[in-house]
Each structure stands twice: as structure tokens, then as C-alpha cells.
Coordinates of C-alpha atoms in Angstrom, one line a residue:
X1 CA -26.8 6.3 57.7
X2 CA -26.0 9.1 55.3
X3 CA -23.6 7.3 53.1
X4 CA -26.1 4.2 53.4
X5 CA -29.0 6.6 51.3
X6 CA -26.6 8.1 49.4
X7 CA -25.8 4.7 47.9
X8 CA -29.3 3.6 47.7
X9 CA -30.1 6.7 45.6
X10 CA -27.4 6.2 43.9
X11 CA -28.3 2.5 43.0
X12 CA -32.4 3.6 42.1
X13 CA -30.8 6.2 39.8
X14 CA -28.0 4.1 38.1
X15 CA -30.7 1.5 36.6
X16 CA -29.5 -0.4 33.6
X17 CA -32.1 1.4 31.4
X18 CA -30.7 4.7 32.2
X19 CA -27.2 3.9 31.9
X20 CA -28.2 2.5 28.2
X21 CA -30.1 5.5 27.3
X22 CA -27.2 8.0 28.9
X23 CA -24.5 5.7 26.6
X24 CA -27.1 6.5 23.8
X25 CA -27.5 10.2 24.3
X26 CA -23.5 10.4 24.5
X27 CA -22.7 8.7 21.4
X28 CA -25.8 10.4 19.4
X29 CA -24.3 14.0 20.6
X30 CA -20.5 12.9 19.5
X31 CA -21.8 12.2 16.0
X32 CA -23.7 15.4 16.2
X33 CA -20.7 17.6 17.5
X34 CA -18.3 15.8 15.0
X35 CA -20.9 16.5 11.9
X36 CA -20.7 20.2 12.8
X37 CA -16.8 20.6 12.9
X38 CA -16.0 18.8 9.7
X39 CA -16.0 21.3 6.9
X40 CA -18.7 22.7 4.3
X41 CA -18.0 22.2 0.7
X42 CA -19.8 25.2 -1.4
X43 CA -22.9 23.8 -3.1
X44 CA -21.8 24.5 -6.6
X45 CA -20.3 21.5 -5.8
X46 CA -22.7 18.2 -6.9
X47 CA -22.9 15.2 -5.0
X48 CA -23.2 11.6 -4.9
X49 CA -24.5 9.6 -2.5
X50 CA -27.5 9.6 -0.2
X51 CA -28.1 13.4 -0.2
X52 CA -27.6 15.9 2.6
X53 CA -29.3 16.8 5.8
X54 CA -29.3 14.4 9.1
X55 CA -30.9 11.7 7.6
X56 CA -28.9 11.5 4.2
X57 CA -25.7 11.7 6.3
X58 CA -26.9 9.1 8.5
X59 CA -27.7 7.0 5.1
X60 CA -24.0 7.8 3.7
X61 CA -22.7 6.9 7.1
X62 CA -24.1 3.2 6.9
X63 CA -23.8 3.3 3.1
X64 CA -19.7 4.0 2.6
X65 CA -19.0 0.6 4.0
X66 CA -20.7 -1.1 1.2
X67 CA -21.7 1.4 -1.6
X68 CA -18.9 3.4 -1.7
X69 CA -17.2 2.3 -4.9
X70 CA -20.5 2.1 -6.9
X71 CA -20.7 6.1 -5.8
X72 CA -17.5 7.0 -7.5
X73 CA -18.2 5.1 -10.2
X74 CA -21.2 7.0 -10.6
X75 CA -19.1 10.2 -10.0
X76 CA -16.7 9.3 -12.8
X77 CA -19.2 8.9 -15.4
X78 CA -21.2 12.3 -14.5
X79 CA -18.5 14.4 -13.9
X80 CA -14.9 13.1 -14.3
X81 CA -15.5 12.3 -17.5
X82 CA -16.7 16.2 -18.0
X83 CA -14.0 17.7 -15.9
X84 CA -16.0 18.5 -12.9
X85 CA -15.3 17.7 -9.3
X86 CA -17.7 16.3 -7.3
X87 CA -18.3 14.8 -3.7
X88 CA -18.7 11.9 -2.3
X89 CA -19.5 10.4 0.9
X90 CA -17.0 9.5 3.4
X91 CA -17.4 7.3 6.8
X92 CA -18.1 8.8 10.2
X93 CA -15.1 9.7 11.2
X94 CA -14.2 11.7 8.4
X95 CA -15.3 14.6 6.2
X96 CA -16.8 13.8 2.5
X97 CA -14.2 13.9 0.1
X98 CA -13.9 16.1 -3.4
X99 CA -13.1 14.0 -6.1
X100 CA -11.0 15.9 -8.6
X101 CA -11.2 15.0 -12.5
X102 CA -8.2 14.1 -13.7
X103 CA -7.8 16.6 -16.4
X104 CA -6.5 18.6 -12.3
X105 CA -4.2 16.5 -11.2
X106 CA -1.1 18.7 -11.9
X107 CA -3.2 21.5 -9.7
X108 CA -3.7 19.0 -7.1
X109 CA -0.1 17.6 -6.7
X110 CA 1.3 20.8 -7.1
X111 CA 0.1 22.2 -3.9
X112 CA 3.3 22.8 -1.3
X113 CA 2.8 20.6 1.7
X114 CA 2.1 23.6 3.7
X115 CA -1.1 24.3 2.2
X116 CA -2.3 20.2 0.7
X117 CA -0.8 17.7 3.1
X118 CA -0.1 14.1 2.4
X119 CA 0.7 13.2 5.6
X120 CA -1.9 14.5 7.5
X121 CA -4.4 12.9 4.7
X122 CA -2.8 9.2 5.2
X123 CA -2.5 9.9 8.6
X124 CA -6.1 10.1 8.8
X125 CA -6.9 7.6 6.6
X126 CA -5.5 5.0 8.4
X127 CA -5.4 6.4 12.3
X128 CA -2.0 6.4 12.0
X129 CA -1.5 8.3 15.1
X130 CA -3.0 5.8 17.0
X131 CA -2.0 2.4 14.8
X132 CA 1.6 3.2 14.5
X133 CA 1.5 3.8 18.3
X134 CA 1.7 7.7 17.9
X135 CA 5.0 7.7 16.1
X136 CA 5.3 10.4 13.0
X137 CA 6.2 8.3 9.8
X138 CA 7.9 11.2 8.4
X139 CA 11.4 9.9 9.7
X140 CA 11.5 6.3 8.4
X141 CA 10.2 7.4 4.7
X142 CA 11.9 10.5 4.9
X143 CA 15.0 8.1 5.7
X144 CA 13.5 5.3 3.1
X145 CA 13.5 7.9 0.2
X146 CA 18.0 8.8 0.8
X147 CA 18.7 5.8 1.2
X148 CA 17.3 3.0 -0.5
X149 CA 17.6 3.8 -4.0
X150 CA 21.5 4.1 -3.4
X151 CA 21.9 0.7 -1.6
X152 CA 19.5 -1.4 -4.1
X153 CA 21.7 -2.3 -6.3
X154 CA 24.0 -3.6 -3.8
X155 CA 21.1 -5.6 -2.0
X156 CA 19.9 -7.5 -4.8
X157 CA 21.6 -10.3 -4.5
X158 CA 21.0 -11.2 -0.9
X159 CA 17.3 -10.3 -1.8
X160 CA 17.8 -12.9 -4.1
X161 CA 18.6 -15.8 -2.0
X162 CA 15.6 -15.1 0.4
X163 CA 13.4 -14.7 -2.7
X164 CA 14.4 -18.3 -3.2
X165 CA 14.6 -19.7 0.0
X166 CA 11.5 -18.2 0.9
X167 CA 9.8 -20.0 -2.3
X168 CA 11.5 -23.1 -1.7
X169 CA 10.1 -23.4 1.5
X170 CA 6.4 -22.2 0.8
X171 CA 6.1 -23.8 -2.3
X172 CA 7.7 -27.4 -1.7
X173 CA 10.3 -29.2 -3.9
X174 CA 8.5 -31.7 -4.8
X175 CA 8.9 -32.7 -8.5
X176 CA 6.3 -35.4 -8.8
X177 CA 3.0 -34.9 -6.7
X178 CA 1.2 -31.7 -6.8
X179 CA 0.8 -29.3 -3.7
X180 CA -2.4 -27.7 -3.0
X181 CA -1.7 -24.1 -1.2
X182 CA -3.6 -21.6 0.2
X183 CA -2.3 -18.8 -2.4
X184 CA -2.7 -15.7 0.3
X185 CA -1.4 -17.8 3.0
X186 CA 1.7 -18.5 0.3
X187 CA 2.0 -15.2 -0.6
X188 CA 2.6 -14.4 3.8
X189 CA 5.6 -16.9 3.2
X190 CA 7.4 -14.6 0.6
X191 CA 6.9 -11.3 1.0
X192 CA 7.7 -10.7 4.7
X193 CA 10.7 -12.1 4.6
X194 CA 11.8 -11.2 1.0
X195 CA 10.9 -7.5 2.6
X196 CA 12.7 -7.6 6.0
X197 CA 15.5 -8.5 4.5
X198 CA 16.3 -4.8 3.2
X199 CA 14.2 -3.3 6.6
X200 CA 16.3 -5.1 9.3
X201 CA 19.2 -7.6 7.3
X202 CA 19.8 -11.2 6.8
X203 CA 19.4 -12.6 10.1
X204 CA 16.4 -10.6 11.5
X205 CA 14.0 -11.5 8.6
X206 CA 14.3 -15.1 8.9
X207 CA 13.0 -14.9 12.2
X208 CA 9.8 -16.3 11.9
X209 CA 8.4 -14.8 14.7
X210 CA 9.8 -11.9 13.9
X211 CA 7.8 -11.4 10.6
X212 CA 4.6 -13.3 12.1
X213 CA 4.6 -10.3 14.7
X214 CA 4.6 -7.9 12.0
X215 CA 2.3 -9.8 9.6
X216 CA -0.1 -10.1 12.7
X217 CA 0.2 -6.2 13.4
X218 CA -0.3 -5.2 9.5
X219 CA -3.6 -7.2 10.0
X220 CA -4.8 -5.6 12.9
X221 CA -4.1 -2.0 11.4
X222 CA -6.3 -2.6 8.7
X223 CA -8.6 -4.1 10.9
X224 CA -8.7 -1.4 13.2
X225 CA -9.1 1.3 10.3
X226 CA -12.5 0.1 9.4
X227 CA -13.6 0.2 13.1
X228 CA -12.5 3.7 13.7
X229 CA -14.1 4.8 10.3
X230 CA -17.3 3.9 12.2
X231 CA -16.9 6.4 15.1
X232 CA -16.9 9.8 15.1
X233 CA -13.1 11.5 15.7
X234 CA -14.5 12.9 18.8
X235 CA -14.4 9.4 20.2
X236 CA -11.3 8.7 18.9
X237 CA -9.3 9.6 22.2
X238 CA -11.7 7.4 24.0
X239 CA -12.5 4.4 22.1
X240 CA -8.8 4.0 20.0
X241 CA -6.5 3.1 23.0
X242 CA -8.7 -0.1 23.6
X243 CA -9.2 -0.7 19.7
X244 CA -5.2 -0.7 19.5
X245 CA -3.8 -2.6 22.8
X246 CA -3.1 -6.1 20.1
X247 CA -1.2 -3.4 18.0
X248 CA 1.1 -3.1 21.2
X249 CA 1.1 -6.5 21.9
X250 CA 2.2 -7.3 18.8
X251 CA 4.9 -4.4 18.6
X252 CA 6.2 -5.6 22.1
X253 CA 6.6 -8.9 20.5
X254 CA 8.7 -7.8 17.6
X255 CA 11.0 -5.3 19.6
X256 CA 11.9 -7.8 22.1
X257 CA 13.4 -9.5 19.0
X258 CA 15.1 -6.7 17.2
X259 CA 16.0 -4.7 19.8
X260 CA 19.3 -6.5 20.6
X261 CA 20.3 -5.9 17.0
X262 CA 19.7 -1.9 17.1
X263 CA 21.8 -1.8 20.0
X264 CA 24.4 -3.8 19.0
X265 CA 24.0 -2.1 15.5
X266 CA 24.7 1.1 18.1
X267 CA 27.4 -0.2 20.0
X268 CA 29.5 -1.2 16.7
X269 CA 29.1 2.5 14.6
X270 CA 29.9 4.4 17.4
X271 CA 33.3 2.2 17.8
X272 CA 33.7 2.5 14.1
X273 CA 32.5 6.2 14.5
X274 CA 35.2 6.7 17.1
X275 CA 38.4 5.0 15.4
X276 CA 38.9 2.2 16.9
X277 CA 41.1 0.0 15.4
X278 CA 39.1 -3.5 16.0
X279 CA 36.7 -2.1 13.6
X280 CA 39.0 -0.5 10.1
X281 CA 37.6 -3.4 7.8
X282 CA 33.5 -3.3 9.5
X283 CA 31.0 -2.4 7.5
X284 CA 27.6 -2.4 8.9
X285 CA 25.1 -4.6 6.8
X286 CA 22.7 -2.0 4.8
X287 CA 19.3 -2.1 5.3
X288 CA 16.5 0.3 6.9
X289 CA 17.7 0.0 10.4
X290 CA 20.9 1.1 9.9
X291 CA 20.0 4.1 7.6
X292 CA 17.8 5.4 10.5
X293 CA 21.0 5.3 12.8
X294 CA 23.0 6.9 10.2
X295 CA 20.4 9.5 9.6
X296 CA 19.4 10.1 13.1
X297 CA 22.8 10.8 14.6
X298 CA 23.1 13.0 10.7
X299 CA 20.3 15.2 12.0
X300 CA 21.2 15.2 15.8
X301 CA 18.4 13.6 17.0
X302 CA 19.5 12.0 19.8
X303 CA 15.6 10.6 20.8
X304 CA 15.4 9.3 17.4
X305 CA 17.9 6.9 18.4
X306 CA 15.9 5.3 21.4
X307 CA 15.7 1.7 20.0
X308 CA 12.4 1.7 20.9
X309 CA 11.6 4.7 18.5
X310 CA 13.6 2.9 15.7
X311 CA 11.6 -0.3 16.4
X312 CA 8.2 1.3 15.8
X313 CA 9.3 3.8 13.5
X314 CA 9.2 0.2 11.3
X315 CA 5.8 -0.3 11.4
X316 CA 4.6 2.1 8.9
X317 CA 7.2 1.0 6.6
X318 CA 6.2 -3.0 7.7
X319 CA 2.5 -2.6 7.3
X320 CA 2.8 -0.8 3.5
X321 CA 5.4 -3.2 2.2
X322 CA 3.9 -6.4 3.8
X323 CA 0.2 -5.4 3.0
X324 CA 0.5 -3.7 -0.2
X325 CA 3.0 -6.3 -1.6
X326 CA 0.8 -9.3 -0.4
X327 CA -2.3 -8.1 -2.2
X328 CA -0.4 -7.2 -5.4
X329 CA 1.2 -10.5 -5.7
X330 CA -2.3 -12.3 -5.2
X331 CA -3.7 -10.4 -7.1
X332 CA -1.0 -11.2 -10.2
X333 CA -1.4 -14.7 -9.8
X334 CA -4.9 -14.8 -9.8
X335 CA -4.8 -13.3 -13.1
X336 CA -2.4 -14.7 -14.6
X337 CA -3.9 -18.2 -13.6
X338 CA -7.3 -16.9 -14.8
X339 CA -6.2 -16.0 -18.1
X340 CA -7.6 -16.9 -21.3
X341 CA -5.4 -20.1 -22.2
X342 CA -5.1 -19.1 -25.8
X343 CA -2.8 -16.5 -24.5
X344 CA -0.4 -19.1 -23.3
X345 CA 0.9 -16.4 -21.2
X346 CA 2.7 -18.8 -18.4
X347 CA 4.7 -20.0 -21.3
X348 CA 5.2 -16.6 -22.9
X349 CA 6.8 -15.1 -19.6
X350 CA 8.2 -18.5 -18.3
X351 CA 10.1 -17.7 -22.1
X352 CA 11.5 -14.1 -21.3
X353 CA 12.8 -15.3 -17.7
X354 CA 14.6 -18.0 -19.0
X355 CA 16.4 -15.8 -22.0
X356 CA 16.7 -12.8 -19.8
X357 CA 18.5 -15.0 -16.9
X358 CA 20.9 -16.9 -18.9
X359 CA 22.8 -13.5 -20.0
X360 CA 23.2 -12.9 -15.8
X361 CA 26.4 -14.1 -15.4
X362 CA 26.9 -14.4 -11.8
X363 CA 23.8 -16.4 -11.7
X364 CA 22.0 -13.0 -9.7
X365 CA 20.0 -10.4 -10.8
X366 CA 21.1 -7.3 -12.0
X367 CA 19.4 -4.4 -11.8
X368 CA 20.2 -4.1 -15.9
X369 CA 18.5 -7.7 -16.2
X370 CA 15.8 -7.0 -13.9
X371 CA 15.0 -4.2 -16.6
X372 CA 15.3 -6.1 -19.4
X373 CA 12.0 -8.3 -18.3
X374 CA 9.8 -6.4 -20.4
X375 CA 7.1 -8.6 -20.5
X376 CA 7.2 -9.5 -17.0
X377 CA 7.1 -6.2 -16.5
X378 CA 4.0 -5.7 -18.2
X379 CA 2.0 -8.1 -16.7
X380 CA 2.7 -7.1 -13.0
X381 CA 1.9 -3.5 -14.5
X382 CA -1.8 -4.7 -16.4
X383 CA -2.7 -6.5 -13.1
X384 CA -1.7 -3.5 -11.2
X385 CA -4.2 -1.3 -13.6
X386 CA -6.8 -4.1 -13.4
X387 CA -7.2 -5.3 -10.0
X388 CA -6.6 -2.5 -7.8
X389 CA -7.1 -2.8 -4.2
X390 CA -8.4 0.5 -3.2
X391 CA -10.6 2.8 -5.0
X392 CA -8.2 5.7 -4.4
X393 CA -4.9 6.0 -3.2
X394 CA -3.7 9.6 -3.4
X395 CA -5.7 11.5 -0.9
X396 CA -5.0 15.2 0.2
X397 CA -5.4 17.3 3.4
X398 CA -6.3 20.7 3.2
X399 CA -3.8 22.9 5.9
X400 CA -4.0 26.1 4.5
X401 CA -5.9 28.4 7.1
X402 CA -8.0 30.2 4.3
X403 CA -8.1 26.9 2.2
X404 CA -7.9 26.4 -1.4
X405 CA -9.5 28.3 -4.4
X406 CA -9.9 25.8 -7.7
X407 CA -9.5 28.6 -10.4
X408 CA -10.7 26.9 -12.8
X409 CA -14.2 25.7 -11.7
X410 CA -14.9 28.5 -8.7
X411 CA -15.1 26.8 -5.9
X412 CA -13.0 27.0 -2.5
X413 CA -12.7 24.7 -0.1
X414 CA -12.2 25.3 4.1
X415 CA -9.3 24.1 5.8
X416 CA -9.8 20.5 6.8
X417 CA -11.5 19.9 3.8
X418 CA -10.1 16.0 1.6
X419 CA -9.2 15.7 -2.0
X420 CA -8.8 12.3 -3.9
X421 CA -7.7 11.1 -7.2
X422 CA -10.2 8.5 -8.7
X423 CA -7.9 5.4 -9.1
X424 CA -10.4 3.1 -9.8
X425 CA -12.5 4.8 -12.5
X426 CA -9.2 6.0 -14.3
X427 CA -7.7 2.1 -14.4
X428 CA -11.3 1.4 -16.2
X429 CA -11.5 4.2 -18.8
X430 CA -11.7 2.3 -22.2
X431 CA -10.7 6.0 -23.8
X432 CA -7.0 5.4 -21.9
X433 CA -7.4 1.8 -21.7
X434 CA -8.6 -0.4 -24.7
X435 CA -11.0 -3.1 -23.2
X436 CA -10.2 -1.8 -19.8
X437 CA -12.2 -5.0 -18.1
X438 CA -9.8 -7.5 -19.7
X439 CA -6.6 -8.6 -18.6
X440 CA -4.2 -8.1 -21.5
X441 CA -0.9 -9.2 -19.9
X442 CA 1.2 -7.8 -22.9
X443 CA -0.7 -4.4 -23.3
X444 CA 2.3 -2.4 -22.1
X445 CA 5.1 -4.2 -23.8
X446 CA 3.6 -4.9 -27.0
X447 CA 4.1 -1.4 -27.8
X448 CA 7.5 -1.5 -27.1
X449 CA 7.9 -4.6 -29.7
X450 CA 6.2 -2.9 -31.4
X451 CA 7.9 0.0 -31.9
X452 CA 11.6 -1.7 -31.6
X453 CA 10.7 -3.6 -34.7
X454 CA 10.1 -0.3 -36.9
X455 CA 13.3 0.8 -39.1
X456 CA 14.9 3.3 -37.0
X457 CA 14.2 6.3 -39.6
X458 CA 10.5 5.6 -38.8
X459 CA 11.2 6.0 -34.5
X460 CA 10.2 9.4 -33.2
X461 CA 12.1 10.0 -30.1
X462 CA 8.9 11.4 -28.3
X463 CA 7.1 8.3 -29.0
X464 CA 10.6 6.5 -27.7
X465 CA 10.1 8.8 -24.3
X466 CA 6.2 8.1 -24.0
X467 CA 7.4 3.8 -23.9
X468 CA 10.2 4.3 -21.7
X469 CA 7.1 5.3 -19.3
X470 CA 4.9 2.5 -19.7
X471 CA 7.1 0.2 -16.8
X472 CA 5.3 -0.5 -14.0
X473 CA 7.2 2.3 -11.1
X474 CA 6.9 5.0 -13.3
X475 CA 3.5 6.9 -12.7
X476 CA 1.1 9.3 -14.0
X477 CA -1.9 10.8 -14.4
X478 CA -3.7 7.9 -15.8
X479 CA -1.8 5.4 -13.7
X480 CA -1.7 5.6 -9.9
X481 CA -1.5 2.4 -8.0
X482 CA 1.7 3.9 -6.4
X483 CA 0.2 7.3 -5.9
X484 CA 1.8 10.7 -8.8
X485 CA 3.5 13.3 -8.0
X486 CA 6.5 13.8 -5.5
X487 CA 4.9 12.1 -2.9
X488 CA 4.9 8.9 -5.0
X489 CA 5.8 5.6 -2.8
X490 CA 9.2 5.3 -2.8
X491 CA 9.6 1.9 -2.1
X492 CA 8.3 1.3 -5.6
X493 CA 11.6 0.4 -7.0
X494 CA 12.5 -2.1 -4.7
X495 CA 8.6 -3.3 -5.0
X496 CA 9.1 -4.0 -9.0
X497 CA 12.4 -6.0 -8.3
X498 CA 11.0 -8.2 -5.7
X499 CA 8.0 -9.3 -7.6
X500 CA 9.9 -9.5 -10.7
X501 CA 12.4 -12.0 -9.1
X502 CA 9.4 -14.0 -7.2
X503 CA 7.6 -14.2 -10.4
X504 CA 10.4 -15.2 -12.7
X505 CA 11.8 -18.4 -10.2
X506 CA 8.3 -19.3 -9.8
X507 CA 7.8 -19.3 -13.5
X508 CA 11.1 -20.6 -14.0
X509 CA 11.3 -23.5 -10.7
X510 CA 7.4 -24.4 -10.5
X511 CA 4.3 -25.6 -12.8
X512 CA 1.2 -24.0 -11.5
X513 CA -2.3 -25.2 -12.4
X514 CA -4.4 -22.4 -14.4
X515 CA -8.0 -21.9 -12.6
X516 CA -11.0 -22.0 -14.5
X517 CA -12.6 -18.4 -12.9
X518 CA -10.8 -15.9 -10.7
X519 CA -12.5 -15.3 -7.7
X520 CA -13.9 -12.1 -6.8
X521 CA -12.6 -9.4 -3.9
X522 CA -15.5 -7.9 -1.8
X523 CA -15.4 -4.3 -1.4
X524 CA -15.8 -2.5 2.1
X525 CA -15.6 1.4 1.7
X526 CA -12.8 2.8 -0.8
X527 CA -11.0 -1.0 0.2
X528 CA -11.1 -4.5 -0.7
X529 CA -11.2 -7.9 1.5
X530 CA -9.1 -9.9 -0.9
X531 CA -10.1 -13.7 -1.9
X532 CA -8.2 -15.4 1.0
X533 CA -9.6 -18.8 0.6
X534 CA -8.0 -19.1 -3.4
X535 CA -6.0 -22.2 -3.5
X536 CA -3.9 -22.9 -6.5
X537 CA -1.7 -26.2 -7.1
X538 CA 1.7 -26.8 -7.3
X539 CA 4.6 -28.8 -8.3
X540 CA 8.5 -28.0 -8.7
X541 CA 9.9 -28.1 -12.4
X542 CA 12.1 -31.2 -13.5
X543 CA 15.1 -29.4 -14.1

């Protein structure tokens, strides 16, 4: 009888109502307790946005999904352009961010990671801890930056055949009708593989379901991101573990595929490790996986070597190659197709290719030839200043306990407290960039030209420095689409061959209709939601 009106009370005070308005109360107070434990930025400090207090927050909460951009374009033109700092509004789930004028860069970037994290900044911005499936990515970058730059040169050439392959089977051989393709969907066809072949080897990344797993999972991170920018971090514990289960289905996916490799890969450097005979003339093929075995059993970490730890230490590395790559190279196309025809720029590049090429001996890319594609060069690096896909992407954590002073304006910032670099309103700056709106294909390189064709008693050598640094990997203060500073991507290298190879077979192989008006991106928060549905057509060269 007891438990009977215990259950009854129970049931008159568990009405629907009250559950809803509990679930409201909860969420209401974990927004409130989140608000008070991100950190205070001193009020010298001026602001765009919404304003302050409960309801401005609340306004800038709402507001960052689709204003913003607008904000820090507002930002730049108040105070950038004045060399102030200034902050702007951030989503829920993080604190607002101090934008610092680019005339502080060097201050920024010169912080030690102990006191200005990157890490712990990226980290945040995309909930790495709980979309990489709570594994650091300091070990497969760490391993990325030793190795890669050693091996490129030695990898081109297989890059090469899956650069074609990959093409030749997206884009059709067909020399007589034309093709109609889903350019983002065409762009999924490349880059994967083309990128898996240096992560995890020839035979791994033409495993279709392989890369779909990955392709799927890059999606879902991004996906993910802008949902857990909605919540505050309080909730994060709660709400991310449901948010993320396809993140583990997908991963589960992929490792059931690769993980016979790693442990084979295992099996066979340990036998070569150990001397045995069977194994004098092996090599193992280079690429990411193996560099994390060699570095791993380098640094004696014997739980690094867990083939399930090596199988998601990859998705980091998968999701910025695959995502960052895709949107670059749709990007590039779209412009280039959207050009003004009296540029005949197709033809202009289609040109260089074709010169540069012939002097390859071998019939592969060198890494000499590769470098010798000055106007190819230029374009990928003009559409990469033009058509940016983030508003920033060099974003710091503050770690110090005490925080940070800025000597220069007086203000100090609390530990926890986020600085950015304005990418987007430094890209647009007609005093660094003549007609910054415009594509100019040739803005980089026609310097060059320019200054090749001088007599050479007219050269000044620090003019012939300031060119060298106008190719598309190496950064700066006024470039930034692959970050400044030490903690510049270092995949950038590998990034500039690959699309240099895609775009010079396409250009060489393929006859691509130009579009009359490039379609526009739609922003959400500091990120944009790239024109999927752009078609372009196609048809293979008569050779």
C-alpha cells in the first residue's frame, strides 16, 4: 500500500508541465553558471556586437550564428585599421574573443605555449576532445611536422598516379560529350584519396569505403561544432557523448579497415627491427602511419602503439586535410571558372602547365617543377586570399595563471581569456591588396615577371627576398589562410603540391565550361556552408 502512494505521488508530481519547466530551469541556470566562469575582459576594451549585460549576451548568443562576420568587419574598420583591439562576440559555449590588430601579431605569436596555447584554443574551437573521440592531436602533428617534409619528395610520384586516377575516374574520359558534375561532390573524389595516400599508403586509400568513413566523419565534426557552440560548456559532458555516437560509428567503420594494416605494419618493423634475415631488403612504404610507429616506439610509448590509438590519432589529421583541401579546391575552381573571360586565364595556366611539364623528364613531378608553376601558383594563392573559408584561423588560449599584459595598449587579460587574428578583414584590405574584392589570378606572379624582366643591375636583393615570399605556403602577417607563426599548418607543403598537380592535369587532360556568376557561400558564425549544389561541365581533351 505504501509503495502504491508513493508511486501515485510520484506520478501527480512528475506532470509533463513540470518536467518541461524543471528541463527549462536546468538549462537557463547552465547558461547562467557558464556566463559567470568565462573570463572578464577590462572595459578599456571596446566592443562590437549587441552590447553587454543578460540581454545583450543573450542577443550575441543568437546573433554569432548569423552576424558574426559583419561584426568583425565592423571591428576592422573602427579599430584594426587604428591599431586597437577590440572584442567581439563569441557563441555560448565560449568566451568573447579579443581581436588583435595586426600591427600585434609578432606579440601575439610570440607567446611560449605555456602562457598562449594553440592547442587548447583549436581544441576548443572545434570540441576536439570530444570529436576526435578524446585523443590529444599533439602526437600525429607533432609526428606530421618530422616527418613529412623529409619523405615528400620521395612520395610525389605515387601522389601522382592517384592524382590522376582519382581524376580520371571523377571526371570521365569522355572526349566527345560533355559531363555535368556536382563540383563539391567532384572535389570528394580527389582529395580523399589523393590525401590518404601519404596518411595510410597505396592500398588503404583506394579503399573506398575507407575514405567515405572518413569523409562521412569530417562532416559530422563540423556538424557537431556548430551544435555544441549552441550549448553552454557546462553541458558539454552531458549533451556531447550523444552529439558524437556517428563520430564512433564512423571511426569503428574505418578502423575495422586499417587496422589489419597497422598491425601487420607492426608485425613486419619489429622483424626488421630484430634482424631477421627474411626482411634485409624491406622497406616499409612511407606514409603517416608508419611515422607514428617509428616515432612511437622512438619515444617509448608503448600505448601510443595500440592500433586503435594510431587509428584515431588519424582523424584530426583526416578531418583538416579532407575538409580544408575540399573547400580550397572548390573554391579555386569556382573562381577560376567565374573569371572575367578577357583574362583568358584557363588558357594562360593551361600554357605554364604544359611548358613546365614537358622539361619533367620522367613524365612526374618534381618538387623543382612543381616550383617552377609560378602562375599556377598564384592563382591557388589569390583564391586563397579571396575566398576564405573562415573569418579567422589563428586563435589563441590564454594559460598563463596571472594572464597576459598587452604593453602597448594597457590592458590584461585573465586566464581563459581567446585571442584571434582577423583573416578575413586582412585578405580585404585594398591598402595590402589592390582591388581586394577582385580576383586577380596573376597578382602574385606578375611581380615576379615583373621583376625577372628588369636588367639585373636594377634587382635589389631585398626586393628579390620580399617575391620569393609571395608563393602560396609561405605566410605572414598579411596572409593567414594557413595560420603565421610556428604553429603554421604543416601540411601546407604537401597541400600546394597536390592542388598544383590536380590543377595542372585538369587544365592539361580536361575542357571545363566557364560559369556566368560564381555562386555565393553562406556564412554561419566565423564559418562558411560552401555552395554544394555548383555544377560545372566537363569533357576530356583530344590529345
Amino acid at each position: 500500500m505504501t509503495a502504491s502512494l508513493s508511486l501515485l505521488l510520484l506520478e501527480s508530481l512528475l506532470t509533463p508541465g513540470r518536467i518541461a519547466i524543471a528541463i527549462l530551469v536546468f538549462t537557463v541556470s547552465s547558461f547562467v553558471v557558464d556566463f559567470t566562469w568565462k573570463p572578464r575582459y577590462p572595459s578599456s576594451l571596446p566592443r562590437v556586437g549587441f552590447g553587454g549585460g543578460a540581454i545583450g549576451t543573450f542577443k550575441n548568443w543568437i546573433g554569432y550564428v548569423t552576424h558574426f562576420n559583419a561584426w568583425v568587419e565592423e571591428g576592422y574598420e573602427k579599430y584594426t585599421k587604428n591599431d586597437r583591439a577590440y572584442v567581439v562576440p563569441s557563441a555560448p559555449s565560449r568566451p568573447q574573443e579579443v581581436v588583435v590588430p595586426r600591427s600585434q601579431t609578432s606579440w601575439l605569436l610570440e607567446f611560449p605555449d605555456r602562457d598562449v596555447s594553440t592547442s587548447e584554443a583549436h581544441d576548443d574551437v572545434m570540441h576536439g576532445h570530444w570529436n576526435f573521440l578524446k585523443t590529444d592531436d599533439h602526437f600525429p602533428v607533432s609526428t606530421l611536422h618530422k616527418h613529412l617534409a623529409r619523405n615528400l619528395v620521395g612520395l610525389l610520384p605515387g601522389i601522382q598516379d592517384d592524382v590522376h586516377a582519382s581524376i580520371d575516374a571523377t571526371f570521365g574520359t569522355d572526349t566527345e560529350n560533355w559531363k555535368t558534375l556536382n563540383l563539391w561532390e567532384a572535389w570528394l573524389g580527389i582529395v580523399p584519396r589523393v590525401t590518404n595516400r601519404v596518411l595510410v599508403g597505396e592500398e588503404t586509400c583506394r579503399n573506398k569505403a575507407f575514405t567515405d568513413s572518413h569523409v562521412a566523419l569530417a562532416d559530422t565534426i563540423v556538424r557537431n561544432s556548430f551544435i555544441l557552440n549552441m550549448f553552454p560548456k557546462i553541458l558539454h559532458p552531458v549533451v556531447a557523448p550523444f552529439v558524437v555516437t556517428p563520430n564512433w560509428w564512423h571511426w569503428r567503420k574505418s578502423f575495422a579497415i586499417i587496422r589489419p594494416l597497422i598491425e601487420q605494419r607492426q608485425h613486419d618493423m619489429a622483424r626488421k627491427a630484430a634482424g631477421d634475415p627474411a626482411f634485409d631488403a624491406w622497406e616499409p612504404e612511407e606514409c603517416l602511419i608508419t611515422w607514428m610507429i617509428r616515432q612511437a616506439q622512438a619515444d617509448g610509448c608503448a600505448d601510443t602503439l595500440e592500433p586503435a590509438v594510431i587509428s584515431k590519432s588519424l582523424i584530426p589529421i583526416e578531418f583538416a586535410a579532407i575538409h580544408t583541401t575540399v573547400i580550397t579546391g572548390h573554391n579555386l575552381l569556382l573562381d577560376l571558372l567565374s573569371a572575367d573571360p578577357k583574362q583568358h586565364i584557363v588558357d594562360i595556366l593551361r600554357e605554364e602547365a604544359d611548358q613546365v611539364f614537358a622539361g619533367e623528364k620522367t613524365g612526374y613531378w618534381t618538387k623543382t617543377g612543381l616550383s617552377h608553376l609560378h602562375r599556377v601558383d598564384s592563382a591557388i594563392r589569390e583564391s586563397m586570399r579571396l575566398s576564405h573559408f573562415a573569418t579567422a584561423l589563428t586563435h589563441r588560449k590564454v594559460v598563463a595563471k596571472n594572464g597576459i599584459t598587452n604593453a602597448k595598449e594597457g590592458w590584461h587579460v585573465p586566464y581563459g581569456s581567446y585571442l584571434m587574428l582577423d583573416l578575413a578583414g586582412t585578405h580585404h584590405d585594398p591598402d595590402i591588396y589592390p582591388d581586394p574584392n577582385k580576383f586577380d589570378p596573376l597578382r602574385f606572379s606578375r611581380v615576379r615577371e615583373e621583376f625577372e624582366a628588369r636588367p639585373q643591375d636594377k634587382k635589389d636583393p631585398e626586393e628579390a627576398m620580399r617575391i620569393k615570399r609571395l608563393g602560396m605556403v609561405t605566410t605572414s602577417e598579411t596572409y593567414l589562410p594557413f595560420s603565421h607563426g610556428r604553429h603554421a599548418c604543416p601540411g601546407r607543403f604537401f597541400v600546394a603540391h597536390e592542388l598544383k598537380m590536380i590543377l595542372a592535369y585538369l587544365l592539361r587532360n580536361y575542357e571545363i565550361k566557364p560559369i556566368a556568376e560564381r555562386p555565393k557561400p553562406i556564412w554561419i558564425g566565423q564559418t562558411i556552408v560552401p555552395p554544394i549544389q555548383a555544377t560545372i561541365e566537363v569533357r576530356r581533351r583530344k590529345t
